[in-house]
Coordinates of C-alpha atoms and ligand atoms in Angstrom, one line a residue:
M1 CA 31.4 197.4 209.3
S2 CA 31.0 196.1 205.8
I3 CA 29.7 199.3 204.1
L4 CA 32.8 201.2 205.3
E5 CA 35.2 198.4 204.3
N6 CA 33.7 198.1 200.9
T7 CA 33.8 201.8 200.4
V8 CA 37.3 202.4 201.5
S9 CA 38.6 199.5 199.4
R10 CA 37.0 201.0 196.2
R11 CA 38.7 203.7 194.2
G12 CA 38.2 207.4 194.4
F13 CA 35.8 207.6 197.3
C14 CA 35.5 209.1 200.6
L15 CA 33.3 211.0 202.9
C16 CA 30.5 212.3 200.6
C17 CA 29.6 208.8 199.6
I18 CA 30.2 206.9 202.8
A19 CA 28.3 209.2 205.0
A20 CA 25.4 209.2 202.5
T21 CA 25.3 205.5 202.2
Y22 CA 25.7 204.9 205.9
L23 CA 22.9 207.2 206.7
A24 CA 20.7 205.8 203.9
A25 CA 21.2 202.4 205.4
S26 CA 20.5 203.6 208.9
R27 CA 18.0 206.3 208.1
F28 CA 15.0 204.5 209.6
S29 CA 16.8 202.7 212.4
L30 CA 18.9 205.5 214.1
G31 CA 17.6 208.6 215.8
P32 CA 19.2 211.9 214.7
R33 CA 21.6 211.9 217.7
S34 CA 23.0 208.5 217.1
A35 CA 23.1 209.0 213.3
Y36 CA 25.1 212.1 213.9
A37 CA 27.5 210.2 216.2
A38 CA 27.8 207.5 213.5
A39 CA 28.6 210.0 210.8
R40 CA 31.2 211.7 212.9
N41 CA 32.8 208.4 213.5
I42 CA 32.9 207.8 209.8
V43 CA 34.7 211.1 209.2
D44 CA 37.4 209.9 211.6
K45 CA 37.6 206.5 209.9
I46 CA 37.9 208.1 206.5
R47 CA 40.7 210.3 207.6
D48 CA 42.4 207.2 209.0
A49 CA 41.7 205.2 205.8
A50 CA 43.2 208.0 203.6
A51 CA 46.4 207.8 205.7
N52 CA 46.9 204.2 204.4
T53 CA 45.5 204.4 200.9
S54 CA 48.0 204.6 198.1
I55 CA 47.8 207.2 195.4
T56 CA 47.4 206.1 191.8
I57 CA 48.7 208.4 189.0
H58 CA 47.0 208.6 185.7
K59 CA 49.0 210.6 183.1
L60 CA 46.7 212.1 180.6
R61 CA 47.8 214.5 177.9
R62 CA 50.5 217.2 177.8
N63 CA 51.4 217.9 181.4
V64 CA 48.1 217.0 183.1
S65 CA 47.7 214.0 185.4
I66 CA 45.1 212.6 187.8
L67 CA 45.8 211.6 191.4
E68 CA 43.4 208.9 192.5
G69 CA 43.0 207.7 196.1
S70 CA 42.4 210.8 198.3
G71 CA 38.7 211.8 198.2
G72 CA 37.6 213.3 194.9
N73 CA 39.7 212.9 191.8
I74 CA 42.6 215.4 191.9
A75 CA 44.1 216.9 188.6
V76 CA 47.6 218.2 188.6
L77 CA 49.2 220.4 185.9
T78 CA 53.0 220.6 186.1
G79 CA 55.4 223.1 184.6
Q80 CA 57.6 226.2 185.1
D81 CA 54.8 228.2 186.7
G82 CA 54.6 225.7 189.5
K83 CA 52.2 222.8 190.0
V84 CA 48.5 223.5 189.7
F85 CA 46.2 221.3 191.8
I86 CA 42.5 221.0 191.0
D87 CA 41.1 219.9 194.4
A88 CA 43.1 219.0 197.5
G89 CA 41.8 215.6 198.7
I90 CA 42.1 214.5 202.3
T91 CA 44.9 215.8 204.6
A92 CA 46.0 212.4 205.7
S93 CA 47.1 211.6 202.2
R94 CA 49.7 214.4 202.3
P95 CA 52.9 212.3 202.2
R96 CA 51.6 210.0 199.5
I97 CA 50.3 212.9 197.4
L98 CA 53.7 214.7 197.7
E99 CA 55.5 211.5 196.7
A100 CA 53.3 211.1 193.7
V101 CA 53.6 214.7 192.4
N102 CA 57.4 214.7 193.1
S103 CA 57.6 211.8 190.7
L104 CA 55.9 213.9 188.0
S105 CA 58.2 216.9 188.3
K106 CA 60.2 219.0 190.8
D107 CA 58.2 222.2 190.2
P108 CA 57.0 223.7 193.5
I109 CA 53.3 223.7 194.3
R110 CA 51.9 227.2 193.5
H111 CA 48.2 227.0 192.7
L112 CA 45.1 225.1 194.1
I113 CA 41.7 225.4 192.6
N114 CA 38.7 224.0 194.6
T115 CA 35.8 222.7 192.5
H116 CA 33.5 223.1 195.6
W117 CA 33.7 223.2 199.4
H118 CA 33.2 219.6 200.3
F119 CA 35.6 217.9 202.7
D120 CA 36.7 215.3 200.2
H121 CA 37.9 218.0 197.8
A122 CA 39.1 220.8 200.2
D123 CA 40.3 219.0 203.4
G124 CA 43.9 219.3 202.1
N125 CA 43.7 223.0 201.5
Q126 CA 45.7 223.9 204.6
W127 CA 48.8 221.7 203.9
L128 CA 48.8 222.8 200.2
T129 CA 48.9 226.4 201.4
S130 CA 51.8 225.6 203.6
E131 CA 53.6 224.1 200.6
G132 CA 53.2 227.4 198.7
A133 CA 49.8 227.1 197.0
A134 CA 47.4 230.1 196.6
I135 CA 43.8 228.9 196.6
L136 CA 41.3 230.0 194.0
A137 CA 37.6 229.1 194.1
H138 CA 34.1 230.3 193.6
E139 CA 32.9 232.9 196.1
N140 CA 30.3 230.5 197.5
T141 CA 33.0 227.9 198.2
Q142 CA 34.9 230.5 200.2
K143 CA 31.7 231.4 202.0
H144 CA 31.0 227.8 203.0
L145 CA 34.5 227.2 204.2
L146 CA 34.5 230.4 206.3
T147 CA 31.6 229.3 208.5
A148 CA 30.3 226.0 210.0
Q149 CA 28.1 224.0 207.6
R150 CA 25.4 221.5 208.1
V151 CA 24.8 218.8 205.4
E152 CA 21.3 217.6 206.2
D153 CA 21.4 214.5 204.2
W154 CA 24.5 213.3 206.0
D155 CA 23.1 214.6 209.3
F156 CA 26.5 216.1 209.8
N157 CA 28.0 219.4 211.0
F158 CA 31.3 220.7 209.6
P159 CA 33.2 223.4 211.5
A160 CA 34.6 226.5 209.8
S161 CA 38.0 225.9 208.2
P162 CA 41.1 227.5 209.5
L163 CA 42.2 230.7 207.8
P164 CA 45.1 229.1 205.7
A165 CA 42.5 226.7 204.2
I166 CA 40.2 229.5 202.9
P167 CA 40.5 230.5 199.2
S168 CA 42.3 233.8 199.0
D169 CA 41.1 234.6 195.5
V170 CA 37.5 234.1 194.4
F171 CA 35.4 234.8 191.3
S172 CA 31.6 234.8 190.6
S173 CA 31.2 233.7 187.0
E174 CA 34.3 232.9 185.0
R175 CA 38.1 233.1 185.3
A176 CA 40.8 232.5 182.7
L177 CA 44.4 231.6 183.6
K178 CA 47.5 231.0 181.5
L179 CA 49.7 228.6 183.3
N180 CA 52.4 226.1 182.2
G181 CA 51.6 226.6 178.6
D182 CA 48.0 225.7 179.0
T183 CA 44.9 227.9 179.0
L184 CA 42.7 227.1 182.1
A185 CA 39.1 228.2 181.9
L186 CA 37.2 228.2 185.2
K187 CA 33.4 228.4 184.9
H188 CA 30.7 228.5 187.6
Y189 CA 27.7 226.2 187.1
D190 CA 24.3 227.3 188.3
P191 CA 23.6 225.5 191.5
A192 CA 24.0 221.8 190.8
H193 CA 25.9 219.5 193.4
T194 CA 26.3 222.6 195.6
D195 CA 26.0 226.3 194.9
G196 CA 29.7 226.8 194.4
D197 CA 30.6 224.2 191.8
I198 CA 33.0 225.1 189.0
S199 CA 34.4 223.3 186.0
V200 CA 38.0 223.6 185.0
T201 CA 38.9 223.2 181.3
F202 CA 42.5 222.7 180.1
G203 CA 42.2 224.2 176.6
E204 CA 45.3 222.9 174.8
A205 CA 45.1 219.5 176.4
D206 CA 41.3 219.3 175.8
I207 CA 40.6 218.0 179.3
L208 CA 37.5 218.9 181.4
H209 CA 37.4 218.5 185.2
T210 CA 33.7 218.6 186.1
G211 CA 34.0 218.6 189.9
D212 CA 31.1 216.7 191.5
T213 CA 28.6 217.5 188.8
Y214 CA 29.6 214.2 187.2
W215 CA 30.1 210.9 188.9
N216 CA 31.3 208.3 186.5
G217 CA 29.3 205.1 186.5
I218 CA 27.6 205.6 189.9
Y219 CA 24.7 207.6 191.3
P220 CA 25.8 211.0 192.5
F221 CA 25.3 212.8 195.8
I222 CA 23.4 216.1 195.6
D223 CA 23.9 218.5 198.5
Y224 CA 20.6 220.4 199.0
S225 CA 21.9 221.9 202.2
T226 CA 24.4 224.1 200.4
G227 CA 22.3 224.8 197.3
G228 CA 22.4 221.7 195.1
N229 CA 19.4 220.3 193.2
I230 CA 18.7 217.7 190.6
Q231 CA 17.6 220.1 187.8
G232 CA 20.9 221.9 188.3
M233 CA 22.8 218.6 188.0
I234 CA 21.0 218.0 184.7
K235 CA 21.8 221.5 183.5
A236 CA 25.4 221.2 184.5
T237 CA 25.7 217.9 182.6
E238 CA 24.3 219.7 179.5
A239 CA 27.0 222.3 179.9
N240 CA 29.6 219.6 180.2
L241 CA 28.4 217.9 177.1
A242 CA 28.3 221.2 175.2
V243 CA 32.0 221.9 175.9
T244 CA 33.4 218.4 175.1
T245 CA 33.9 216.4 171.9
D246 CA 34.6 212.7 171.3
S247 CA 38.3 213.5 171.7
S248 CA 38.0 215.3 175.0
I249 CA 39.1 213.6 178.3
V250 CA 36.6 214.1 181.1
I251 CA 37.6 213.9 184.8
P252 CA 34.6 213.2 187.0
G253 CA 34.6 214.2 190.7
H254 CA 34.1 210.5 191.6
G255 CA 34.2 207.2 189.9
N256 CA 36.6 205.9 187.3
P257 CA 38.8 208.9 186.9
V258 CA 39.6 208.9 183.1
S259 CA 36.3 209.4 181.3
N260 CA 34.9 210.6 178.0
R261 CA 31.9 212.2 176.4
A262 CA 30.1 208.9 175.7
E263 CA 30.2 208.0 179.4
L264 CA 29.1 211.6 180.2
Q265 CA 26.1 211.2 177.8
A266 CA 25.1 207.9 179.5
Y267 CA 25.2 209.7 182.8
Y268 CA 23.0 212.5 181.4
D269 CA 20.5 210.0 180.0
M270 CA 20.3 208.3 183.4
L271 CA 19.7 211.6 185.3
V272 CA 17.0 212.8 182.9
A273 CA 15.1 209.4 182.9
I274 CA 15.1 209.1 186.7
H275 CA 14.1 212.7 187.2
E276 CA 11.2 212.1 184.9
N277 CA 10.1 208.9 186.6
V278 CA 10.3 210.4 190.1
S279 CA 8.5 213.6 188.9
K280 CA 5.6 211.6 187.5
L281 CA 5.1 209.6 190.7
K282 CA 5.4 212.7 192.9
Q283 CA 2.8 214.5 190.7
Q284 CA 0.4 211.6 191.4
G285 CA 0.7 212.5 195.0
R286 CA 2.8 209.5 196.1
S287 CA 4.9 209.8 199.2
L288 CA 8.6 209.3 199.2
D289 CA 8.3 205.8 200.7
E290 CA 5.8 204.8 198.1
I291 CA 8.0 206.1 195.3
V292 CA 11.0 204.2 196.6
V293 CA 8.9 201.0 196.6
A294 CA 7.9 201.8 193.0
R295 CA 11.6 201.7 192.0
P296 CA 11.8 204.6 189.6
T297 CA 15.5 203.8 189.1
A298 CA 15.0 200.1 188.3
D299 CA 16.3 200.3 184.7
Y300 CA 19.6 201.9 185.9
D301 CA 20.4 200.2 189.2
A302 CA 22.4 197.4 187.7
K303 CA 24.9 199.8 186.3
W304 CA 24.7 202.9 188.5
G305 CA 23.3 201.6 191.8
Q306 CA 26.1 199.2 192.8
F307 CA 28.0 201.7 195.0
V308 CA 27.6 204.0 197.8
I309 CA 24.6 206.1 196.7
T310 CA 22.0 203.4 196.8
P311 CA 19.0 203.4 194.5
A312 CA 16.7 204.3 197.4
F313 CA 19.0 207.1 198.5
F314 CA 19.3 208.5 195.0
T315 CA 15.5 208.4 194.7
K316 CA 15.3 210.5 197.8
L317 CA 17.8 213.0 196.5
V318 CA 15.8 213.4 193.2
Y319 CA 12.5 213.5 195.1
E320 CA 13.8 216.4 197.2
G321 CA 14.2 218.5 194.1
V322 CA 11.1 217.8 192.0
Ligands
ZN401 ZN1 31.0 216.9 196.7

């Protein structure tokens, strides 16, 4: 299946994107039952693929690095207080993630922060707990992991997570941590990609992890089933721009993992323009199919539409929220 092969061979991607793309491609040709079966098959394939994907380390500033190759981009902070993970990736990557972080330092793993509940960011929660990590997240992330979830735009049902994978510490608005000589500021966004998204800022290192509110160079997925919406994505990006400068390093949830404010600004401009184009067409009373044919994303497709969230599928995601 070429979609899957392409996706797996590209960097920093997994379930969110693949399921969305596959279903976008098959949306009008498969009934719900067979689409569900196809998506479930993709989950298994992604787990298998992660088992064979190597992990790339990007050393940033101070003691912060990115691990690329197991779902969403993972940040790791090393030091005497133990390693701190931002997101957990996919379970099948465990041996390669351990090998990668052991090459950074010998500190034990002590902390895991989930940016949101999605599989490609929280699937590894259980093994990281068994290594000694305590999991911290927004209260809505805990809520979603505790019970079965349906993601309508993937036509997919996720079971509840086992108890060791559930965040043991939660917050509702903000949390500050002092770990390994860096000040970590965790901040909840208003509903954007989901209703449990948080940003993580490494103060001294001047690094921002945006979770899936930011996809670098590619159209993002928006999960309306667990509270996401396009206006929230735009507002979250305004918040990301407000806390960064030209010297900040920005870590996106997906896409090229080492980003910056200029690329974030380009992402913002794209979101605002496409939201405006789709809004105008919807206000004229046009149907989703008519709007897709009108190509409201046309000016942006060459850059942003070359990957798993296709122009038509992104148009649908924006349409749902205007
Ligand atoms: Zn996500």
